[in-house]
CSV table of C-alpha atoms in Angstrom, one decimal:
chain,number,residue,atom,x,y,z
A,920,MET,CA,-1.1,7.4,-30.8
A,921,GLU,CA,-0.9,8.4,-34.6
A,922,SER,CA,2.3,6.6,-35.1
A,923,ILE,CA,0.8,3.3,-33.7
A,924,ASN,CA,-2.3,3.8,-35.8
A,925,LYS,CA,-0.2,4.2,-39.0
A,926,THR,CA,1.9,1.2,-38.2
A,927,THR,CA,-1.2,-1.0,-37.8
A,928,GLU,CA,-3.0,0.1,-40.9
A,929,GLY,CA,-4.2,-3.1,-42.7
A,930,VAL,CA,-3.7,-5.3,-39.8
A,931,ASN,CA,-6.6,-7.4,-38.5
A,932,PRO,CA,-7.1,-6.2,-35.0
A,933,SER,CA,-9.3,-9.2,-33.9
A,934,PRO,CA,-7.6,-12.4,-35.1
A,935,LEU,CA,-9.3,-14.4,-32.3
A,936,ALA,CA,-12.9,-15.5,-32.9
A,937,ASN,CA,-13.8,-14.2,-29.5
A,938,LEU,CA,-11.7,-13.1,-26.4
A,939,ASP,CA,-12.4,-16.4,-24.7
A,940,GLU,CA,-10.1,-18.1,-27.3
A,941,TRP,CA,-7.2,-16.7,-25.5
A,942,GLU,CA,-8.3,-18.1,-22.2
A,943,GLU,CA,-9.0,-21.5,-23.9
A,944,ASP,CA,-5.4,-21.5,-25.0
A,945,ILE,CA,-4.2,-20.9,-21.5
A,946,LEU,CA,-5.9,-23.9,-20.4
A,947,LYS,CA,-4.2,-26.0,-22.9
A,948,ARG,CA,-0.9,-24.7,-21.4
A,949,TYR,CA,-2.0,-25.0,-17.9
A,950,PRO,CA,-4.7,-27.4,-17.6
A,951,ASP,CA,-6.5,-28.0,-14.3
A,952,PRO,CA,-4.3,-30.7,-12.5
A,953,ALA,CA,-7.5,-32.4,-11.2
A,954,GLN,CA,-8.7,-32.9,-14.9
A,955,ILE,CA,-5.3,-34.1,-16.5
A,956,ASN,CA,-5.4,-37.5,-18.0
A,957,GLU,CA,-2.8,-39.7,-16.1
A,958,ASP,CA,-1.9,-41.5,-19.2
A,959,LYS,CA,-0.7,-38.3,-20.7
A,960,LYS,CA,2.6,-36.6,-19.8
A,961,ALA,CA,2.5,-33.2,-18.4
A,962,GLU,CA,4.8,-32.0,-21.2
A,963,GLU,CA,2.4,-33.1,-23.9
A,964,PHE,CA,0.1,-30.3,-22.8
A,965,ARG,CA,2.7,-27.7,-23.9
A,966,ASN,CA,2.8,-29.0,-27.4
A,967,TYR,CA,1.8,-25.9,-29.2
A,968,GLN,CA,2.5,-27.3,-32.6
A,969,GLU,CA,-0.3,-29.7,-32.4
A,970,THR,CA,-2.9,-27.6,-30.6
A,971,GLU,CA,-2.3,-24.1,-31.9
A,972,LYS,CA,-4.9,-22.2,-33.9
A,973,ASP,CA,-4.1,-19.7,-36.6
A,974,GLY,CA,-6.0,-17.0,-34.8
A,975,VAL,CA,-4.2,-17.6,-31.5
A,976,ARG,CA,-0.9,-17.7,-33.1
A,977,GLU,CA,-1.5,-14.4,-35.1
A,978,PHE,CA,-2.9,-12.9,-31.9
A,979,TYR,CA,0.5,-13.4,-30.1
A,980,ARG,CA,2.4,-12.3,-33.2
A,981,LEU,CA,0.6,-8.9,-33.0
A,982,ASN,CA,0.8,-8.8,-29.3
A,983,HIS,CA,4.6,-9.3,-29.2
A,984,LEU,CA,5.3,-7.1,-32.1
A,985,TYR,CA,3.3,-3.9,-30.9
A,986,GLN,CA,3.6,-4.1,-27.1
A,987,THR,CA,6.6,-1.8,-26.6
A,988,TYR,CA,7.7,0.4,-23.8
A,989,ASP,CA,6.5,3.5,-25.7
A,990,PHE,CA,3.2,1.9,-26.7
A,991,VAL,CA,2.5,1.1,-23.0
A,992,VAL,CA,3.5,4.5,-21.6
A,993,GLU,CA,1.5,6.3,-24.4
A,994,HIS,CA,-1.7,4.0,-23.7
A,995,LYS,CA,-1.4,4.5,-19.9
A,996,ALA,CA,-1.3,8.2,-20.4
A,997,ASP,CA,-4.4,8.1,-22.6
A,998,PHE,CA,-6.7,5.5,-21.1
A,999,LEU,CA,-5.8,6.1,-17.4
A,1000,LYS,CA,-7.3,9.5,-17.6
A,1001,PHE,CA,-10.7,7.5,-17.4
A,1002,ASP,CA,-12.5,10.1,-19.7
A,1003,ARG,CA,-14.4,7.7,-21.9
A,1004,LYS,CA,-17.5,6.9,-19.8
A,1005,GLU,CA,-19.0,7.3,-16.3
A,1006,MET,CA,-21.5,4.8,-15.2
A,1007,PRO,CA,-22.7,2.4,-12.4
A,1008,ILE,CA,-20.8,-0.8,-12.4
A,1009,TRP,CA,-24.1,-2.7,-13.3
A,1010,ASP,CA,-24.1,-0.6,-16.6
A,1011,ALA,CA,-20.7,-1.5,-17.1
A,1012,PHE,CA,-21.4,-5.2,-17.0
A,1013,ASP,CA,-24.1,-4.6,-19.5
A,1014,PHE,CA,-21.7,-2.7,-21.6
A,1015,LEU,CA,-19.1,-5.6,-21.2
A,1016,ASN,CA,-21.8,-8.1,-22.3
A,1017,GLN,CA,-21.7,-6.6,-25.9
A,1018,LEU,CA,-18.6,-8.5,-26.2
A,1019,VAL,CA,-20.6,-11.8,-26.5
A,1020,ASP,CA,-20.0,-13.5,-29.8
A,1021,ASP,CA,-23.2,-14.9,-31.0
A,1022,SER,CA,-21.5,-17.0,-33.9
A,1023,ASP,CA,-19.4,-18.9,-31.2
A,1024,PRO,CA,-21.1,-22.4,-30.9
A,1025,ASP,CA,-19.2,-23.3,-27.7
A,1026,THR,CA,-20.6,-21.0,-25.3
A,1027,ASP,CA,-23.9,-19.2,-24.6
A,1028,LEU,CA,-22.5,-17.4,-21.5
A,1029,ASP,CA,-22.3,-13.6,-21.4
A,1030,GLN,CA,-19.3,-11.9,-19.7
A,1031,MET,CA,-21.3,-11.4,-16.5
A,1032,GLN,CA,-21.8,-15.1,-16.2
A,1033,HIS,CA,-18.2,-15.9,-16.6
A,1034,LEU,CA,-17.3,-13.4,-13.9
A,1035,LEU,CA,-20.0,-14.7,-11.5
A,1036,GLN,CA,-18.6,-18.3,-12.1
A,1037,THR,CA,-15.4,-17.0,-10.6
A,1038,SER,CA,-16.6,-14.9,-7.9
A,1039,GLU,CA,-19.1,-17.6,-6.7
A,1040,ALA,CA,-16.4,-20.3,-6.5
A,1041,ILE,CA,-14.3,-17.8,-4.3
A,1042,ARG,CA,-17.2,-17.3,-2.1
A,1043,ASN,CA,-18.1,-20.8,-1.8
A,1044,ASP,CA,-14.6,-21.6,-0.4
A,1045,GLY,CA,-15.1,-18.8,2.3
A,1046,HIS,CA,-12.4,-16.3,1.2
A,1047,PRO,CA,-12.8,-12.7,2.2
A,1048,ASP,CA,-15.6,-10.7,0.5
A,1049,TRP,CA,-13.1,-8.2,-1.1
A,1050,MET,CA,-11.7,-11.3,-2.9
A,1051,VAL,CA,-15.1,-12.3,-4.1
A,1052,LEU,CA,-15.5,-8.8,-5.6
A,1053,VAL,CA,-12.1,-9.2,-7.4
A,1054,GLY,CA,-13.5,-12.3,-8.9
A,1055,LEU,CA,-16.5,-10.4,-10.0
A,1056,ILE,CA,-14.7,-7.4,-11.7
A,1057,HIS,CA,-11.2,-9.0,-12.6
A,1058,ASP,CA,-12.1,-9.1,-16.5
A,1059,MET,CA,-14.1,-5.8,-16.5
A,1060,GLY,CA,-11.3,-4.2,-18.2
A,1061,LYS,CA,-12.2,-6.0,-21.3
A,1062,VAL,CA,-14.4,-2.9,-22.1
A,1063,LEU,CA,-11.3,-1.6,-23.8
A,1064,CYS,CA,-12.4,-3.5,-26.9
A,1065,LEU,CA,-15.6,-1.4,-26.9
A,1066,PHE,CA,-13.4,1.7,-26.8
A,1067,GLY,CA,-11.7,0.8,-30.0
A,1068,GLU,CA,-8.7,-1.1,-28.7
A,1069,PRO,CA,-7.6,-4.2,-30.6
A,1070,GLN,CA,-7.8,-7.6,-29.0
A,1071,TRP,CA,-3.9,-7.8,-28.7
A,1072,ALA,CA,-4.0,-4.6,-26.5
A,1073,VAL,CA,-6.8,-6.0,-24.2
A,1074,VAL,CA,-6.2,-9.7,-23.6
A,1075,GLY,CA,-3.1,-11.9,-23.8
A,1076,ASP,CA,-0.4,-13.1,-21.3
A,1077,THR,CA,1.2,-9.9,-19.7
A,1078,PHE,CA,4.8,-9.2,-19.3
A,1079,PRO,CA,7.3,-6.3,-18.3
A,1080,VAL,CA,8.3,-3.9,-21.0
A,1081,GLY,CA,11.4,-1.9,-20.9
A,1082,CYS,CA,13.7,-4.9,-20.4
A,1083,ALA,CA,14.5,-8.1,-22.1
A,1084,PHE,CA,11.7,-10.3,-23.0
A,1085,SER,CA,11.9,-13.6,-21.3
A,1086,ASP,CA,11.9,-16.7,-23.2
A,1087,LYS,CA,9.3,-18.2,-20.9
A,1088,ILE,CA,6.7,-15.9,-22.4
A,1089,VAL,CA,4.4,-17.9,-24.8
A,1090,TYR,CA,5.4,-17.7,-28.5
A,1091,SER,CA,8.6,-15.6,-27.3
A,1092,GLN,CA,10.1,-16.0,-30.7
A,1093,PHE,CA,7.8,-13.3,-32.1
A,1094,PHE,CA,9.6,-10.6,-29.9
A,1095,LYS,CA,12.4,-10.7,-32.5
A,1096,GLU,CA,10.2,-8.3,-34.6
A,1097,ASN,CA,9.4,-5.9,-31.6
A,1098,PRO,CA,11.4,-2.7,-32.0
A,1099,ASP,CA,12.5,-3.0,-28.4
A,1100,PHE,CA,14.0,-6.2,-28.9
A,1101,ASN,CA,17.2,-4.6,-30.6
A,1102,ASP,CA,17.1,-1.4,-28.6
A,1103,GLU,CA,20.0,-1.3,-26.2
A,1104,ARG,CA,17.8,0.8,-23.7
A,1105,TYR,CA,15.4,-2.1,-23.3
A,1106,ASN,CA,17.0,-5.4,-24.4
A,1107,THR,CA,19.2,-6.1,-21.4
A,1108,LYS,CA,18.2,-8.2,-18.3
A,1109,TYR,CA,17.2,-5.2,-16.2
A,1110,GLY,CA,16.7,-2.6,-19.1
A,1111,VAL,CA,15.4,0.7,-17.6
A,1112,TYR,CA,15.0,-0.9,-14.1
A,1113,THR,CA,17.4,-2.0,-11.4
A,1114,PRO,CA,17.7,-5.3,-9.5
A,1115,ASN,CA,14.8,-6.1,-7.4
A,1116,CYS,CA,13.3,-2.7,-7.9
A,1117,GLY,CA,9.5,-4.0,-7.3
A,1118,LEU,CA,6.9,-4.5,-9.8
A,1119,ASP,CA,5.2,-1.1,-8.8
A,1120,ASN,CA,8.2,0.5,-10.5
A,1121,VAL,CA,7.8,-1.8,-13.7
A,1122,HIS,CA,5.8,-1.1,-16.7
A,1123,MET,CA,3.6,-4.1,-17.7
A,1124,SER,CA,2.3,-4.8,-21.2
A,1125,TRP,CA,-1.0,-2.9,-21.9
A,1126,GLY,CA,-4.3,-4.6,-21.5
A,1127,HIS,CA,-7.5,-5.3,-19.2
A,1128,ASP,CA,-5.4,-6.2,-16.2
A,1129,GLU,CA,-3.3,-2.8,-15.9
A,1130,TYR,CA,-6.5,-0.9,-16.8
A,1131,VAL,CA,-8.8,-2.4,-14.2
A,1132,TYR,CA,-6.0,-2.4,-11.5
A,1133,HIS,CA,-5.7,1.4,-12.0
A,1134,MET,CA,-9.6,1.9,-11.8
A,1135,MET,CA,-9.9,-0.1,-8.5
A,1136,LYS,CA,-6.6,0.9,-6.7
A,1137,ASN,CA,-8.3,3.4,-4.4
A,1138,TYR,CA,-11.1,0.9,-3.3
A,1139,ILE,CA,-9.8,-2.6,-2.9
A,1140,PRO,CA,-7.2,-4.0,-0.4
A,1141,GLU,CA,-3.7,-4.5,-1.8
A,1142,PRO,CA,-3.8,-8.3,-2.0
A,1143,GLY,CA,-6.8,-7.9,-4.3
A,1144,LEU,CA,-5.1,-5.3,-6.5
A,1145,TYR,CA,-2.3,-7.7,-7.1
A,1146,MET,CA,-4.8,-10.2,-8.2
A,1147,LEU,CA,-6.2,-7.8,-10.7
A,1148,ARG,CA,-2.9,-6.5,-12.0
A,1149,TYR,CA,-1.0,-9.7,-12.4
A,1150,HIS,CA,-3.6,-12.4,-13.0
A,1151,SER,CA,-2.3,-12.8,-16.7
A,1152,PHE,CA,1.4,-12.6,-15.7
A,1153,TYR,CA,1.8,-16.4,-16.5
A,1154,SER,CA,5.6,-16.1,-17.1
A,1155,GLN,CA,5.9,-15.0,-13.4
A,1156,HIS,CA,3.5,-16.9,-11.5
A,1157,ARG,CA,3.9,-20.1,-13.5
A,1158,GLU,CA,7.6,-19.9,-14.7
A,1159,HIS,CA,9.1,-17.4,-12.2
A,1160,ALA,CA,10.8,-15.5,-15.1
A,1161,TYR,CA,11.0,-12.1,-13.5
A,1162,ASN,CA,12.2,-12.8,-9.9
A,1163,HIS,CA,14.9,-10.4,-10.7
A,1164,LEU,CA,12.7,-7.4,-10.7
A,1165,MET,CA,10.6,-8.5,-7.7
A,1166,ASN,CA,11.3,-7.4,-4.2
A,1167,ASP,CA,10.3,-9.2,-1.0
A,1168,HIS,CA,6.9,-7.4,-0.9
A,1169,ASP,CA,6.0,-8.7,-4.4
A,1170,GLN,CA,6.9,-12.3,-3.4
A,1171,GLU,CA,4.7,-12.0,-0.4
A,1172,MET,CA,1.8,-10.6,-2.4
A,1173,PHE,CA,2.0,-13.1,-5.1
A,1174,LYS,CA,0.8,-15.9,-2.8
A,1175,TRP,CA,-2.5,-14.0,-3.3
A,1176,VAL,CA,-2.1,-14.1,-7.0
A,1177,ASN,CA,-1.4,-17.9,-6.9
A,1178,LEU,CA,-4.6,-18.2,-4.8
A,1179,PHE,CA,-6.6,-16.4,-7.1
A,1180,ASN,CA,-5.4,-18.0,-10.4
A,1181,PRO,CA,-7.1,-21.5,-10.2
A,1182,TYR,CA,-10.3,-19.6,-9.6
A,1183,ASP,CA,-9.8,-17.5,-12.8
A,1184,LEU,CA,-8.8,-20.6,-15.0
A,1185,TYR,CA,-10.8,-23.4,-13.7
A,1186,SER,CA,-14.2,-22.1,-12.3
A,1187,LYS,CA,-16.7,-23.2,-14.7
A,1188,ASN,CA,-20.0,-24.2,-12.9
A,1189,PRO,CA,-22.9,-24.6,-15.4
A,1190,ASN,CA,-25.3,-25.2,-12.5
A,1191,GLN,CA,-24.8,-21.8,-10.9
A,1192,LYS,CA,-27.6,-19.9,-9.2
A,1193,SER,CA,-29.5,-17.5,-11.3
A,1194,TRP,CA,-28.6,-13.8,-11.2
A,1195,GLU,CA,-32.0,-13.2,-9.6
A,1196,GLU,CA,-30.9,-15.2,-6.5
A,1197,LEU,CA,-27.4,-13.7,-6.5
A,1198,ARG,CA,-28.2,-10.1,-7.0
A,1199,PRO,CA,-29.0,-8.9,-3.5
A,1200,TYR,CA,-25.6,-10.2,-2.1
A,1201,TYR,CA,-23.7,-8.6,-5.0
A,1202,GLU,CA,-25.4,-5.4,-4.8
A,1203,ASP,CA,-24.5,-5.3,-1.1
A,1204,LEU,CA,-21.0,-6.2,-1.9
A,1205,VAL,CA,-20.4,-3.7,-4.6
A,1206,ALA,CA,-22.0,-1.0,-2.3
A,1207,LYS,CA,-19.7,-1.8,0.4
A,1208,TYR,CA,-16.4,-1.1,-1.7
A,1209,LEU,CA,-17.1,0.9,-4.7
A,1210,PRO,CA,-18.8,4.3,-5.3
A,1211,ALA,CA,-22.1,4.8,-7.1
A,1212,THR,CA,-20.5,5.4,-10.4
A,1213,LEU,CA,-17.0,4.4,-12.0
A,1214,LYS,CA,-15.1,6.4,-14.5
A,1215,PHE,CA,-14.0,4.5,-17.6
């Protein structure tokens, strides 16, 4: 960790005004089909030059610069010990709510309300209760920010490390400064992997997706684990850039990832029931699948 810390000295770890700014940028890239203006061509929504913000661009520059194979392996070894905190999930949500940016004029929703919007949309459509739970917890890994992780190591589009970076990843030009870009061990199509080795054998960039997946992998059915681990892997479930690493089982499981993704991006209901009304259902749901306390 010391080498990473020395490298990032003097770097602003939080170029985004708030973590939601990254998700707002995703909506510009992948707008809800139901909301697209028919007079505007689809490719116009991918014009980053007109829509990008300095903070978003800087965020991706840092993310693509520092997310190396060694960085990921080191952070997994550190954070997946889950030795920072132990608490009930409800305390974890209170902890997560500390990420709310009071200076943001565009939202007065805390993180818990954002998660409830996703889970309630899933429940209203009649999906299995474990998928409702995935909606509730899918961003819980953002607590990494409260453990001192910089934004670029918490949110952002995820991608494999240890092999060539795809040009389908947003702002892929910034990978040219990543040390792995010119490292012969990592800069070929397969890198340290083998054809169709399966994503379970692939290291993904470090962030809240990978963290919450490992936290939940003993409690939730496998389709839900795929949703947690790959819900930010846009270069695959939108661009199919890494089919060469996926096996048949991954392809089958990604049907679940694709089912979940619209709920993650487009579930924004300002008229949602109050937490007081929803609480009994979610307390029973959490008790069904999760232990009384979780390690973070």
